[in-house]
Every structure is written in structure tokens, then in C-alpha cells.
mmCIF file with all atom_site columns, C-alpha atoms in Angstrom:
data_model
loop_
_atom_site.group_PDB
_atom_site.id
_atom_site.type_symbol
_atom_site.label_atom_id
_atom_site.label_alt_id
_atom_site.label_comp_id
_atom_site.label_asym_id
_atom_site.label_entity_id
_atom_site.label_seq_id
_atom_site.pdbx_PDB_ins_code
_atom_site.Cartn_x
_atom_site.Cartn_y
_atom_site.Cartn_z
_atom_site.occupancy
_atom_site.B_iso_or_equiv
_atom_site.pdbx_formal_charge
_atom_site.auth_seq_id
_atom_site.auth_comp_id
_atom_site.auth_asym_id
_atom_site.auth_atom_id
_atom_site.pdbx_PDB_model_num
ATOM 1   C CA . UNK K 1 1   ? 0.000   0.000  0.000  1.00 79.00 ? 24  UNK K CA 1
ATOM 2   C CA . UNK K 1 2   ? 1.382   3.023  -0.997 1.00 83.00 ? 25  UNK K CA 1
ATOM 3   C CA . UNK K 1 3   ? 2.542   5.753  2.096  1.00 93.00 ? 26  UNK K CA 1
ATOM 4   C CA . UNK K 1 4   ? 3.364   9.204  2.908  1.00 96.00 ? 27  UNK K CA 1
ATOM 5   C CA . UNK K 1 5   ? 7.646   9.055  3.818  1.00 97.00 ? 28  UNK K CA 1
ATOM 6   C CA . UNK K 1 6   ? 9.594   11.610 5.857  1.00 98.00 ? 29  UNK K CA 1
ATOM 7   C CA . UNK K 1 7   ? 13.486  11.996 6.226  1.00 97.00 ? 30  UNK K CA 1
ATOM 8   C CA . UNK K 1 8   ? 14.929  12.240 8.505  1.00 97.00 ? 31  UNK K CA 1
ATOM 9   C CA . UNK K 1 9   ? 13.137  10.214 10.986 1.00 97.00 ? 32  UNK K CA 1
ATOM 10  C CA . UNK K 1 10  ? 14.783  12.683 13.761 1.00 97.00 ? 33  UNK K CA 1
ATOM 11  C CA . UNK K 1 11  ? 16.828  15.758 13.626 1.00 97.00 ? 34  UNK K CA 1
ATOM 12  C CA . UNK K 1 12  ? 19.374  17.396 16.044 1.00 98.00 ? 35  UNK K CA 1
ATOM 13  C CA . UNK K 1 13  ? 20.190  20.967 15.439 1.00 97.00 ? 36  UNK K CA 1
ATOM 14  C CA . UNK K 1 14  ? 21.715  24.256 16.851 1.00 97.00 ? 37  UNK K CA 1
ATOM 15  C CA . UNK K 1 15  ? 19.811  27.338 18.058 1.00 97.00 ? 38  UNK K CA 1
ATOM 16  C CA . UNK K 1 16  ? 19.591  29.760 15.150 1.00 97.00 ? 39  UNK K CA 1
ATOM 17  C CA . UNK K 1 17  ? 20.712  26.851 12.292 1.00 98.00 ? 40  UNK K CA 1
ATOM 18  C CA . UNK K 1 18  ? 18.256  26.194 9.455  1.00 98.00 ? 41  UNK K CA 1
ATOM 19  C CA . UNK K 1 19  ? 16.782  22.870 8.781  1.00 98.00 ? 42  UNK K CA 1
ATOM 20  C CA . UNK K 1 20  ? 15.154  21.436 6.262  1.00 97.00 ? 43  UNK K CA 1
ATOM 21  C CA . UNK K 1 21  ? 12.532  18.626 6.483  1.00 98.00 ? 44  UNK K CA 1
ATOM 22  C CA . UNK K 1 22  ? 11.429  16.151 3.433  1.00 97.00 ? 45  UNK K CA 1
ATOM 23  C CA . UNK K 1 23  ? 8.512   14.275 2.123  1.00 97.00 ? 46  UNK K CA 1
ATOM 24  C CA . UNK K 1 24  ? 7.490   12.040 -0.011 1.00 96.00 ? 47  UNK K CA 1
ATOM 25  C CA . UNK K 1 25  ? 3.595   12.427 -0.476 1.00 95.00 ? 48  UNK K CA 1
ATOM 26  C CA . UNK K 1 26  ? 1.623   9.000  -2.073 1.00 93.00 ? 49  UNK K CA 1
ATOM 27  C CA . UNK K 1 27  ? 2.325   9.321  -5.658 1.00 89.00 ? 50  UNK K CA 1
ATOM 28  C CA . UNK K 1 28  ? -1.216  10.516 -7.143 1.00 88.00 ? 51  UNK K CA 1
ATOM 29  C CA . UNK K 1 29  ? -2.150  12.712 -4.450 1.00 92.00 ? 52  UNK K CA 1
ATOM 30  C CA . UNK K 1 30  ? -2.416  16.187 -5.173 1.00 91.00 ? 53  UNK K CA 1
ATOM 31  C CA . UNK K 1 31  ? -3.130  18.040 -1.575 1.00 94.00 ? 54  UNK K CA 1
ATOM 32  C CA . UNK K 1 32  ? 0.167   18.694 0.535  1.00 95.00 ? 55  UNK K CA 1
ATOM 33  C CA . UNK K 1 33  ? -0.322  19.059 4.054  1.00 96.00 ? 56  UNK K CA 1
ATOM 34  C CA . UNK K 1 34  ? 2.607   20.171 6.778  1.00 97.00 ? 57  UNK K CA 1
ATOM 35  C CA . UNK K 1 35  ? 1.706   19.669 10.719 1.00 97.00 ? 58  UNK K CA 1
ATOM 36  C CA . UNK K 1 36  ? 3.688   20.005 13.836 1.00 97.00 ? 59  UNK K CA 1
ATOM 37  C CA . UNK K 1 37  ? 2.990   18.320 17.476 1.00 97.00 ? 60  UNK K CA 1
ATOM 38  C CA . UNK K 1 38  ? 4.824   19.332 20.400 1.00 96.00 ? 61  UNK K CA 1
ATOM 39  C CA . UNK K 1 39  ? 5.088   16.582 22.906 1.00 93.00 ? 62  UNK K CA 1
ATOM 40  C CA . UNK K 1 40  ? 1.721   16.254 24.223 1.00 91.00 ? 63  UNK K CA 1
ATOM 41  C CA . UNK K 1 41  ? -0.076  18.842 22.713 1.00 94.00 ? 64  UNK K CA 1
ATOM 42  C CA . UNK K 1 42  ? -2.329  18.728 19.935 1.00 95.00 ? 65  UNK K CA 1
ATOM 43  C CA . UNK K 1 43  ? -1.817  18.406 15.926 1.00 96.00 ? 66  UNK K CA 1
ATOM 44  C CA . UNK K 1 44  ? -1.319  22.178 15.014 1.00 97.00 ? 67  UNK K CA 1
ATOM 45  C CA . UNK K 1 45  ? -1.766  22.484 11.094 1.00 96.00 ? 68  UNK K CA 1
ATOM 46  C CA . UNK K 1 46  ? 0.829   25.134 9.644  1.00 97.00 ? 69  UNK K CA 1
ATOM 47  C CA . UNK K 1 47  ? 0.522   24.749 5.825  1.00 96.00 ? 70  UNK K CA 1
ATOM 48  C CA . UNK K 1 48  ? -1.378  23.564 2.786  1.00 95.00 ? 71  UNK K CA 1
ATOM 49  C CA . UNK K 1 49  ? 0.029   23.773 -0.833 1.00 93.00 ? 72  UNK K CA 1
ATOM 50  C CA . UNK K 1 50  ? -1.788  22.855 -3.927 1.00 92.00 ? 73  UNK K CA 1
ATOM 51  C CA . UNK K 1 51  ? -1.084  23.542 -7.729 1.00 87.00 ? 74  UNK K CA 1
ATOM 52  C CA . UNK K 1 52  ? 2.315   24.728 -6.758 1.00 87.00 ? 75  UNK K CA 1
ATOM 53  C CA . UNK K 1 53  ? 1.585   27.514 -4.403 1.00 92.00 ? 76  UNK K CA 1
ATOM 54  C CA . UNK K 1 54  ? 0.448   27.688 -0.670 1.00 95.00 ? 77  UNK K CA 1
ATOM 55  C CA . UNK K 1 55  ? -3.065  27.214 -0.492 1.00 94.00 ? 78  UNK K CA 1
ATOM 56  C CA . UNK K 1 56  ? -3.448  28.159 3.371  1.00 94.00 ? 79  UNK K CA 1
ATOM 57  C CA . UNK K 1 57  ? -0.977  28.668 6.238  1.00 95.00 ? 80  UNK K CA 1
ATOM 58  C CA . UNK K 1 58  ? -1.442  29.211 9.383  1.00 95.00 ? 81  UNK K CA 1
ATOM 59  C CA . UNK K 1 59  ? -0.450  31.693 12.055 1.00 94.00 ? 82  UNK K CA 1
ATOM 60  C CA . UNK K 1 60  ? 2.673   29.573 12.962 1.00 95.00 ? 83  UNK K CA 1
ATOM 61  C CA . UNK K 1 61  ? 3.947   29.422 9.432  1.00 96.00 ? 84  UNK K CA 1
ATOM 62  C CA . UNK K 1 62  ? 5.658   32.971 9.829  1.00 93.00 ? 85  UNK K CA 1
ATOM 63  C CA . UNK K 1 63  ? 8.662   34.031 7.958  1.00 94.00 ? 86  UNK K CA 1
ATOM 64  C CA . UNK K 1 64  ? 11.031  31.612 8.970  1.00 95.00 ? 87  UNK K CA 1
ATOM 65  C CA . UNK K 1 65  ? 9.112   28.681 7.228  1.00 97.00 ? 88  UNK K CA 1
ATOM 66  C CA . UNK K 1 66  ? 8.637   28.024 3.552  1.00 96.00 ? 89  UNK K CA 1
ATOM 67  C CA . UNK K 1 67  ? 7.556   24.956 1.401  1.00 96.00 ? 90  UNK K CA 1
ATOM 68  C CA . UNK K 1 68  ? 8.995   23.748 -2.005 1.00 93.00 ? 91  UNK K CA 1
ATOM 69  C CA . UNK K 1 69  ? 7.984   20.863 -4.260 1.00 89.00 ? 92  UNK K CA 1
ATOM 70  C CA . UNK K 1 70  ? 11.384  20.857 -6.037 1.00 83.00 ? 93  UNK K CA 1
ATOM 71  C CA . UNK K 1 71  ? 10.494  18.199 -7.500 1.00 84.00 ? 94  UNK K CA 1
ATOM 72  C CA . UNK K 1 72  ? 8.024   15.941 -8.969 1.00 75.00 ? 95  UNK K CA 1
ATOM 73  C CA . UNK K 1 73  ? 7.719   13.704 -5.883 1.00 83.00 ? 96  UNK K CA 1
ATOM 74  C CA . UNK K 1 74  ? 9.808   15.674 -2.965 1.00 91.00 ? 97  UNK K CA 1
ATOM 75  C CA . UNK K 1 75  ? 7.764   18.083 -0.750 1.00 94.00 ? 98  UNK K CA 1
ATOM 76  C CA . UNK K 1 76  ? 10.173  20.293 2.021  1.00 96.00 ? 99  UNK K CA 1
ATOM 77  C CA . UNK K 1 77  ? 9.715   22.482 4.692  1.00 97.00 ? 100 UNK K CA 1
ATOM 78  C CA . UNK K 1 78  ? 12.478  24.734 5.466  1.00 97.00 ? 101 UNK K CA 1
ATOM 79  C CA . UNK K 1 79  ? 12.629  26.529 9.144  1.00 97.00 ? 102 UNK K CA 1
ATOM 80  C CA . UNK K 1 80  ? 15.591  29.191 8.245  1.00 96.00 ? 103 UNK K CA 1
ATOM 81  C CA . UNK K 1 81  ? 16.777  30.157 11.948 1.00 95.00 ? 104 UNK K CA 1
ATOM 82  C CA . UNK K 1 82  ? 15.481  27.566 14.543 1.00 97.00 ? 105 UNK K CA 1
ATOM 83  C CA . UNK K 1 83  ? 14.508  28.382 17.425 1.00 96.00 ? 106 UNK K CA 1
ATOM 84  C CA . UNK K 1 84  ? 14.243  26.344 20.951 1.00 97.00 ? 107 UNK K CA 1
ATOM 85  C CA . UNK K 1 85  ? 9.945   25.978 20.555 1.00 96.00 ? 108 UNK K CA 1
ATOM 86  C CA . UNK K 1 86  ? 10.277  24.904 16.595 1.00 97.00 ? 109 UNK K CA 1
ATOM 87  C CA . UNK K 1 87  ? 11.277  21.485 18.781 1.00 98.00 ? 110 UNK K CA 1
ATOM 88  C CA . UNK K 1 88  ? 7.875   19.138 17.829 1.00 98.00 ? 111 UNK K CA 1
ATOM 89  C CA . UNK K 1 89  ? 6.969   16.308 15.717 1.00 98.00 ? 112 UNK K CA 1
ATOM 90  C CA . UNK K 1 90  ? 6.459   17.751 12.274 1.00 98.00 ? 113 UNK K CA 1
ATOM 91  C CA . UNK K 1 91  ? 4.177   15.887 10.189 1.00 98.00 ? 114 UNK K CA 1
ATOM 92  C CA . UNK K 1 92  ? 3.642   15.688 6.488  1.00 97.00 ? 115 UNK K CA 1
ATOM 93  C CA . UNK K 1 93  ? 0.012   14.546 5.148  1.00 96.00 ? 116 UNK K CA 1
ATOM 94  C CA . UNK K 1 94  ? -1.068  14.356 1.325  1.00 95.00 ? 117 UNK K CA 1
ATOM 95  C CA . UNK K 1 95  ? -4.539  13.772 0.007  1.00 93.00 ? 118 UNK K CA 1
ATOM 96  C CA . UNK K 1 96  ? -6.183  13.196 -3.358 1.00 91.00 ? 119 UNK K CA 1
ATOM 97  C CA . UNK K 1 97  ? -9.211  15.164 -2.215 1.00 87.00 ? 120 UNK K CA 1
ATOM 98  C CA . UNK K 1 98  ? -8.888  18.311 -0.021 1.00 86.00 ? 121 UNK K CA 1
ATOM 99  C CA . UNK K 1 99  ? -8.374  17.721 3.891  1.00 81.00 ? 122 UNK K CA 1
ATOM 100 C CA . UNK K 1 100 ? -8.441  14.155 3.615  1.00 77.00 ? 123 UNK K CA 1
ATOM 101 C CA . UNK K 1 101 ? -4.642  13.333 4.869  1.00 82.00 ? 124 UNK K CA 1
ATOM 102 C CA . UNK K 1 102 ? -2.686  10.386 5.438  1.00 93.00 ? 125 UNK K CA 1
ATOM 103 C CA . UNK K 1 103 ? -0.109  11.276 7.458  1.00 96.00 ? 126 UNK K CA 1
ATOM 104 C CA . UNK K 1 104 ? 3.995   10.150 7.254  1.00 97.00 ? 127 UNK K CA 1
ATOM 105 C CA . UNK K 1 105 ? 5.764   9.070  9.721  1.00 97.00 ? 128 UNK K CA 1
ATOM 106 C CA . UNK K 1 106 ? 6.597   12.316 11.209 1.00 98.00 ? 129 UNK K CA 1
ATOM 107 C CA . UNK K 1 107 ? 10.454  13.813 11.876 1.00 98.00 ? 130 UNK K CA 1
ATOM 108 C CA . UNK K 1 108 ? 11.188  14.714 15.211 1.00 98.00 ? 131 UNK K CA 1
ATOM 109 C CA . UNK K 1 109 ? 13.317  17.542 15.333 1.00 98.00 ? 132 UNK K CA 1
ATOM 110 C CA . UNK K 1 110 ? 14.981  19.055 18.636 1.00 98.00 ? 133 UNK K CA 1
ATOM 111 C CA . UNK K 1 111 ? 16.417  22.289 18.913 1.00 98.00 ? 134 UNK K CA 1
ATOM 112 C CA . UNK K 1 112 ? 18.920  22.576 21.318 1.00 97.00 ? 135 UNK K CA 1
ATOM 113 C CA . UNK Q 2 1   ? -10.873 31.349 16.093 1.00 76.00 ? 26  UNK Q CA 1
ATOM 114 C CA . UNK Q 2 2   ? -11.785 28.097 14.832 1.00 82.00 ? 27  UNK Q CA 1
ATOM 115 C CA . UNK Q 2 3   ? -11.548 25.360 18.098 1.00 92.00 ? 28  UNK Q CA 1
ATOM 116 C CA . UNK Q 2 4   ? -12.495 21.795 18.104 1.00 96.00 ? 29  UNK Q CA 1
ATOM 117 C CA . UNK Q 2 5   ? -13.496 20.575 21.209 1.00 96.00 ? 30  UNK Q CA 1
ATOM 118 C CA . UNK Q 2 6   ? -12.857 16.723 23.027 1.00 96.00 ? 31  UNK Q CA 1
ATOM 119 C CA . UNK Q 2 7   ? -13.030 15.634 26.214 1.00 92.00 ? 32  UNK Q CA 1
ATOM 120 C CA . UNK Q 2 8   ? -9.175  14.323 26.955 1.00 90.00 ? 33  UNK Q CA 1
ATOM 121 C CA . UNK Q 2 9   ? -10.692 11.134 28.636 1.00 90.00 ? 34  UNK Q CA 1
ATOM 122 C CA . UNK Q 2 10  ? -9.375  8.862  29.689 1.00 96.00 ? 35  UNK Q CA 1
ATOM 123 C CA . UNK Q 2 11  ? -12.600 6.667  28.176 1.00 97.00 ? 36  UNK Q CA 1
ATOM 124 C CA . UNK Q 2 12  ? -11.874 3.700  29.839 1.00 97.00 ? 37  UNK Q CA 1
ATOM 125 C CA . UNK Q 2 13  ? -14.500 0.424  28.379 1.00 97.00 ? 38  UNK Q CA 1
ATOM 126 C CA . UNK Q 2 14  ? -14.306 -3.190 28.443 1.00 97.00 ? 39  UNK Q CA 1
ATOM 127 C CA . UNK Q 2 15  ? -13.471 -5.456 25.863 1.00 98.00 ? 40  UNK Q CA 1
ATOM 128 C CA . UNK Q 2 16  ? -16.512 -6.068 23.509 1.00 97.00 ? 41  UNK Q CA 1
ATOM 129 C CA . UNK Q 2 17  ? -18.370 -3.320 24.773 1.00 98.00 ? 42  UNK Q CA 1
ATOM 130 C CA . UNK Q 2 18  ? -18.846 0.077  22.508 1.00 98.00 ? 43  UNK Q CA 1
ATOM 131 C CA . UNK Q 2 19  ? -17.060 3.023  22.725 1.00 98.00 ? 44  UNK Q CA 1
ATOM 132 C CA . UNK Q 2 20  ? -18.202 6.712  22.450 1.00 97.00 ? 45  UNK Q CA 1
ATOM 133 C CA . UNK Q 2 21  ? -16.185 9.833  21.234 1.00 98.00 ? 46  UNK Q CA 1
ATOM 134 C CA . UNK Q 2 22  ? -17.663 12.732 20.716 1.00 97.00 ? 47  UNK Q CA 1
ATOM 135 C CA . UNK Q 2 23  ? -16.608 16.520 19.113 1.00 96.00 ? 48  UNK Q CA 1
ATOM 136 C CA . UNK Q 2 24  ? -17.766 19.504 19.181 1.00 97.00 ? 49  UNK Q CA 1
ATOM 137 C CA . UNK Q 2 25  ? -16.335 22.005 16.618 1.00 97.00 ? 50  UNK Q CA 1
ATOM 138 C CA . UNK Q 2 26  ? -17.132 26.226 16.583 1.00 95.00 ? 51  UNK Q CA 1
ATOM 139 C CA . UNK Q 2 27  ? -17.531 27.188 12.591 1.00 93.00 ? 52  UNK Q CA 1
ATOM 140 C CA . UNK Q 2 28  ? -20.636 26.386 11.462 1.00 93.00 ? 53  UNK Q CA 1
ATOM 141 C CA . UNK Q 2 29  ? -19.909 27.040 8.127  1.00 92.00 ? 54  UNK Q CA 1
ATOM 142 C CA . UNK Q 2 30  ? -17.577 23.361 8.148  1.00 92.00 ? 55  UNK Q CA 1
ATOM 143 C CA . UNK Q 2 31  ? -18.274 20.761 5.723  1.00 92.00 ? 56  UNK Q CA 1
ATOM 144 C CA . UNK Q 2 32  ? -15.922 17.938 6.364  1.00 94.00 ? 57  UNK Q CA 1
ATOM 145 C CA . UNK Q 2 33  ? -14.722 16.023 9.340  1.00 96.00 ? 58  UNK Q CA 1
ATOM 146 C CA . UNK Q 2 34  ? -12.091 13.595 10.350 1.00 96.00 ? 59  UNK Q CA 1
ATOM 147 C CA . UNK Q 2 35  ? -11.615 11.076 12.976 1.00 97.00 ? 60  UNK Q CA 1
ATOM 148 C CA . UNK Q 2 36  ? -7.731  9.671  13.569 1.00 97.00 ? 61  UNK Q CA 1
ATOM 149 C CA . UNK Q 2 37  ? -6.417  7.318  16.001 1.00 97.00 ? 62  UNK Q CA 1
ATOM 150 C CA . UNK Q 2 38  ? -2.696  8.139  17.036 1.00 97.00 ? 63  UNK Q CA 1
ATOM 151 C CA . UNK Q 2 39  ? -0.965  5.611  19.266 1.00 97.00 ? 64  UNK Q CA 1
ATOM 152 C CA . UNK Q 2 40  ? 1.623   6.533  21.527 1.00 94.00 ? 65  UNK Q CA 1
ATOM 153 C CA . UNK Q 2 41  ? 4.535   7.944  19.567 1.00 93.00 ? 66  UNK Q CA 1
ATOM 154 C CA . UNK Q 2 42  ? 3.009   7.245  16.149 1.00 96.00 ? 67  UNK Q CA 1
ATOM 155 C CA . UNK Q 2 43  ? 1.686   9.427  13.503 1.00 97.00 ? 68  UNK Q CA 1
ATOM 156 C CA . UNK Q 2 44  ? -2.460  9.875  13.224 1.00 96.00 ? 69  UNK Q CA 1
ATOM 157 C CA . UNK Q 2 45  ? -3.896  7.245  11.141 1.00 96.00 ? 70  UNK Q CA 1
ATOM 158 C CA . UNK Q 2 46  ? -7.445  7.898  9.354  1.00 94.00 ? 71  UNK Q CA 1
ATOM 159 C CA . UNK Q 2 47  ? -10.120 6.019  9.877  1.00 95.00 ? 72  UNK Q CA 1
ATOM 160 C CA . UNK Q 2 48  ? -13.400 7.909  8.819  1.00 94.00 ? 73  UNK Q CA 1
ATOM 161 C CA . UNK Q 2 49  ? -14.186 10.851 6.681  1.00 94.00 ? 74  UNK Q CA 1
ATOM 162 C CA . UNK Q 2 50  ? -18.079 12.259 7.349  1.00 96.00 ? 75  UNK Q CA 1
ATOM 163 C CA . UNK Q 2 51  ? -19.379 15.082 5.249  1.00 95.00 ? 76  UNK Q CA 1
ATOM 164 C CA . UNK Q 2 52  ? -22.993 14.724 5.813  1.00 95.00 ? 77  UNK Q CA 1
ATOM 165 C CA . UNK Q 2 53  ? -25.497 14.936 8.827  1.00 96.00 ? 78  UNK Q CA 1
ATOM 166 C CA . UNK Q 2 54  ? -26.419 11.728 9.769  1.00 96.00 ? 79  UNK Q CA 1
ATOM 167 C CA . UNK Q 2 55  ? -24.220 8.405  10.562 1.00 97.00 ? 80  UNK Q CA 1
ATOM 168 C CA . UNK Q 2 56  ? -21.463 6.835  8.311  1.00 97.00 ? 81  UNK Q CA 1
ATOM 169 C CA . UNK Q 2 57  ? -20.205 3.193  9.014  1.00 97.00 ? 82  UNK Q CA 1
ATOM 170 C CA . UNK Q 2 58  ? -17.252 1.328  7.865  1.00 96.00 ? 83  UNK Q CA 1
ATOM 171 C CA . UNK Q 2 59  ? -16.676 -2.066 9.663  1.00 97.00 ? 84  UNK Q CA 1
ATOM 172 C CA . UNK Q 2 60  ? -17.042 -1.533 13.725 1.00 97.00 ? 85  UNK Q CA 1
ATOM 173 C CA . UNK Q 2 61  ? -16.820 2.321  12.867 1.00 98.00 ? 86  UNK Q CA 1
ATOM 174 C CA . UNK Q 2 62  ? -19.396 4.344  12.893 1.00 98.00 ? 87  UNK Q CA 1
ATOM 175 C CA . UNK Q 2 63  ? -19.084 8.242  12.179 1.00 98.00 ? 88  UNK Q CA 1
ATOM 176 C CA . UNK Q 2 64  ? -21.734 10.542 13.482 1.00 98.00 ? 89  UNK Q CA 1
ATOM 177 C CA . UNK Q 2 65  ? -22.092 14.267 12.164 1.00 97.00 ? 90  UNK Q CA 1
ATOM 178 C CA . UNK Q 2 66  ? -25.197 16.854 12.951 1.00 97.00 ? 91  UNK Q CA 1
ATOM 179 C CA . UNK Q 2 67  ? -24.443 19.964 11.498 1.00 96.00 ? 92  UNK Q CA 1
ATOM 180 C CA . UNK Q 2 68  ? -26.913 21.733 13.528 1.00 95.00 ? 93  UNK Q CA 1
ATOM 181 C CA . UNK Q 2 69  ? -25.599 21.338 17.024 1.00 95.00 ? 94  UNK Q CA 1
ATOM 182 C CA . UNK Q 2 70  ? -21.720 21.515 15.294 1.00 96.00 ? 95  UNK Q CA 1
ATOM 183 C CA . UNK Q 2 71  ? -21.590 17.876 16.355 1.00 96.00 ? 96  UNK Q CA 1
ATOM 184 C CA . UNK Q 2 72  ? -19.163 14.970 15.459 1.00 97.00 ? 97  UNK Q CA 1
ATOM 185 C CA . UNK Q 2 73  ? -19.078 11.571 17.206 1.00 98.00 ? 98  UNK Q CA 1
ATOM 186 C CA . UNK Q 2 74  ? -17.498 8.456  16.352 1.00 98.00 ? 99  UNK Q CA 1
ATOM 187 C CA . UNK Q 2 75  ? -18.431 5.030  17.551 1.00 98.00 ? 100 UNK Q CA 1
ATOM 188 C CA . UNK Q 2 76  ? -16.373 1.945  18.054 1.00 98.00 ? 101 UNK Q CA 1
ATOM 189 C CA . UNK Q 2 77  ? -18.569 -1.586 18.276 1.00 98.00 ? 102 UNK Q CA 1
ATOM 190 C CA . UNK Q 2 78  ? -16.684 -4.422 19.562 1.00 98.00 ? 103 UNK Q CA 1
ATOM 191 C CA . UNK Q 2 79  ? -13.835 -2.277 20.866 1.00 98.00 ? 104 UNK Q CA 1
ATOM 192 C CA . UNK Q 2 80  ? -10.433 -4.185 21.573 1.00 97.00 ? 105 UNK Q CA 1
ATOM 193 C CA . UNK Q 2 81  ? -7.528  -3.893 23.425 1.00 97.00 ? 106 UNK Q CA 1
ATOM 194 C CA . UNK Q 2 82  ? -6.148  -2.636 20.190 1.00 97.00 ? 107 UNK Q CA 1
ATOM 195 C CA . UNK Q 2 83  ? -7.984  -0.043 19.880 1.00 98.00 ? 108 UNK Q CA 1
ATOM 196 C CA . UNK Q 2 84  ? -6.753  1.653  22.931 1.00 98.00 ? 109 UNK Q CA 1
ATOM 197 C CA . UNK Q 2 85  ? -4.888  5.028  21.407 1.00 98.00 ? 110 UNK Q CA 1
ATOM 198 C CA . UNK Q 2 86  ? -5.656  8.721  21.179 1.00 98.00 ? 111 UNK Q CA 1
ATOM 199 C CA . UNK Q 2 87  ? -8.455  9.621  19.073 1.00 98.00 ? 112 UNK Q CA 1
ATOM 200 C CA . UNK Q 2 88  ? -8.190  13.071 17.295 1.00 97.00 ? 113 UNK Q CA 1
ATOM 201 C CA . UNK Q 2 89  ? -11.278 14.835 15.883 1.00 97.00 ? 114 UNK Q CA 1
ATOM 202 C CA . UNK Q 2 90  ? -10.637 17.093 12.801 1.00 95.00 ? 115 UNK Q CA 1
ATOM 203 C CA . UNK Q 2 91  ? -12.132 19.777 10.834 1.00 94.00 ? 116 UNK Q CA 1
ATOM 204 C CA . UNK Q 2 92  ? -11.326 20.078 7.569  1.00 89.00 ? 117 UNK Q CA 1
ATOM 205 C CA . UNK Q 2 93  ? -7.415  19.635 7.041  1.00 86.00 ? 118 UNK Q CA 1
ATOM 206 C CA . UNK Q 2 94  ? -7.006  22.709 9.349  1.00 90.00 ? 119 UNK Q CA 1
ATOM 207 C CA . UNK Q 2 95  ? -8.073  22.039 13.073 1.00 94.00 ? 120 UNK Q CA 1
ATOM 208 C CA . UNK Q 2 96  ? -7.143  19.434 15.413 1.00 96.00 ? 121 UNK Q CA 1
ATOM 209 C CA . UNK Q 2 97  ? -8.897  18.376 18.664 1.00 96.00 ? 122 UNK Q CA 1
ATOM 210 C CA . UNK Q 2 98  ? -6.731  17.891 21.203 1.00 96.00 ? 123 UNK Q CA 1
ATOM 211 C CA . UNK Q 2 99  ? -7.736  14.092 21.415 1.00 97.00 ? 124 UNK Q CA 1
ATOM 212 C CA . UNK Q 2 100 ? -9.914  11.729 23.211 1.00 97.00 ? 125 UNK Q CA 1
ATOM 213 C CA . UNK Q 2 101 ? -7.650  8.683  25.238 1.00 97.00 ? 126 UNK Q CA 1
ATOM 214 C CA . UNK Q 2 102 ? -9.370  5.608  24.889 1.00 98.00 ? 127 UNK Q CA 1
ATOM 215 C CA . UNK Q 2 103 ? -8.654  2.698  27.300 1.00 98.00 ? 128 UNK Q CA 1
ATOM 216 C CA . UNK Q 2 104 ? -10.020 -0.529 26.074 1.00 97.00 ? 129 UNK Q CA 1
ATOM 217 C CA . UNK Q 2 105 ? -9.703  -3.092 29.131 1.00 96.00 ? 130 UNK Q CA 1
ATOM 218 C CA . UNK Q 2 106 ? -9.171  -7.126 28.229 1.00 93.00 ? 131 UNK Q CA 1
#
């Protein structure tokens, strides 16, 4: 069965460094979904991206983040000067339909 | 502000029995809802979609939606030890309950 794949599975990085987080969404799917969970909190949804272009973002996805498709199957989110709270589980979710998302693995990312 | 609302539980039932989780979400103007169950360390899974009032099933799942109290539930028949995880109501693709705990007792 086909599935959503993140690398890395868990990423260590400096105060201030920039990171960059990668997907691979199921194939046909044409909805792109990033999420992050800090540890015990809820699912916060920070961007869509459809056609290309952001479709929605929320009030977490500030300047610091952006989203690329590079490619025909990669899908990244780049935080550009991480901070100690960017440390969560940040999920990656595609869809053929809007909103309906299966979720990768997740990469857990720690800022120390 | 657009909240979703879930009791954190823990829901504790015995095996076999059936298991209610309910949502309760603030935009009226919503058209489709999600339930996922996220074990411990582990991404959310889906396991129902529900864009209509009235009650979905799929196997010992059974999605409830009533647009007019802004009102989501989710039933489990037959519920296992298994199914014990954290079960996340959703609006849209955008908004995330904080999750239901579901104990399922052998």
C-alpha cells in the first residue's frame, strides 16, 4: 500500500541553524499538508500547498518557514533560523481530495 | 478562532463493549470532518471521513455528524484492546482536537 515518507526520521540541530525537512507524499495525491505536534499537545496544522503555491498557512507558518515541491515527488519544509519551541513532531500529510490526509511518519526535530 | 473541542478522557471500556467519542467544533460554516487514532509515539492514522449529517459506518466504525448542534461523534462496536490510542477529531485539514484517550480493558 502506498505511504506518505519523511526523512529524517529525527533531527538534532543548533539554536539559530536552518533545517530542512522532506517528504514524499503517495504518488497521485495532489493536496500537501505540513503539521507540527509538540510533545503532548495537539496536531497544530501550519501549511497547505496545492497547484504549486500555498493554499493556506497558518499563524505559525511565519517568515522563517517556507515549502517547495522541487520536485516531482519531494515536498520540504524549510525553518531558516530555529529556534528552541520549533522542537515538535512535524508531520507531512497528502490527500487526493482536499483535507483528507494520510499522514507520514513524522520527523522529530529538537532544537537545542 | 476556529476550536475543536474533546473531552481528553481517559474513556476507559471493556473489551466487547462500545465506545463513544464525541466533538464539538465552533464554525458552522464546516463541511468535512475527520476522525484519527494516534498511538503513543506514532503518527495519526485515518479512519473515517463524514461530510454529511447523519451516521457513516465502515466495519465496527461508525461516524456521526449533525451539522446543527456543530456535532461529530465516532463510535467503536466491539472495541479491543487494540484499539486503545488517542483519538483526534478534525475539521477540515485545518483544526485538530486535542484528542480523546481511549482505554479498552481485556
Amino acid at each position: 500500500e502506498p505511504e506518505v515518507t519523511q526523512t529524517p526520521s529525527h533531527q538534532v540541530t543548533q539554536m539559530g541553524q536552518e533545517v530542512i525537512l522532506r517528504c514524499v507524499p503517495i504518488s497521485n495525491h495532489l493536496y500537501f499538508y505540513w503539521y507540527r505536534q509538540i510533545l503532548g499537545q495537539k496536531v497544530e496544522f501550519l501549511v497547505s500547498f496545492y497547484n504549486n503555491e500555498i493554499s493556506e498557512k497558518s499563524e505559525i507558518f511565519d517568515d522563517q518557514f517556507s515549502v517547495e515541491r522541487p520536485d516531482g515527488s519531494n515536498f520540504t519544509l524549510k525553518i531558516r533560523s530555529t529556534k528552541l519551541e520549533d522542537s515538535a513532531m512535524y508531520f507531512c500529510a497528502s490527500s487526493e481530495v482536499p483535507g483528507l490526509g494520510y499522514f507520514g511518519p513524522g520527523t522529530r526535530l529538537t532544537v537545542l | 478562532q476556529k476550536e475543536v473541542e474533546q473531552n481528553s478522557g481517559p474513556l476507559s471500556v471493556p473489551e466487547g463493549a462500545i465506545a463513544s467519542l464525541n466533538c464539538t467544533y465552533s464554525d458552522r460554516g464546516s463541511q468535512s470532518f475527520f476522525w484519527y487514532r494516534q498511538y503513543s509515539g506514532k503518527s495519526p492514522e485515518l479512519i473515517m471521513s463524514i461530510y454529511s449529517n447523519g451516521d457513516k459506518e465502515d466495519g465496527r466504525f461508525t461516524a456521526q455528524l449533525n451539522k446543527a448542534s456543530q456535532y461529530v461523534s465516532l463510535l467503536i462496536r466491539d472495541s479491543q484492546p487494540s484499539d486503545s490510542a488517542t483519538y483526534l477529531c478534525a475539521v477540515s485539514a485545518l483544526v485538530f482536537g486535542t484528542g480523546t484517550r481511549l482505554l479498552v480493558s481485556p
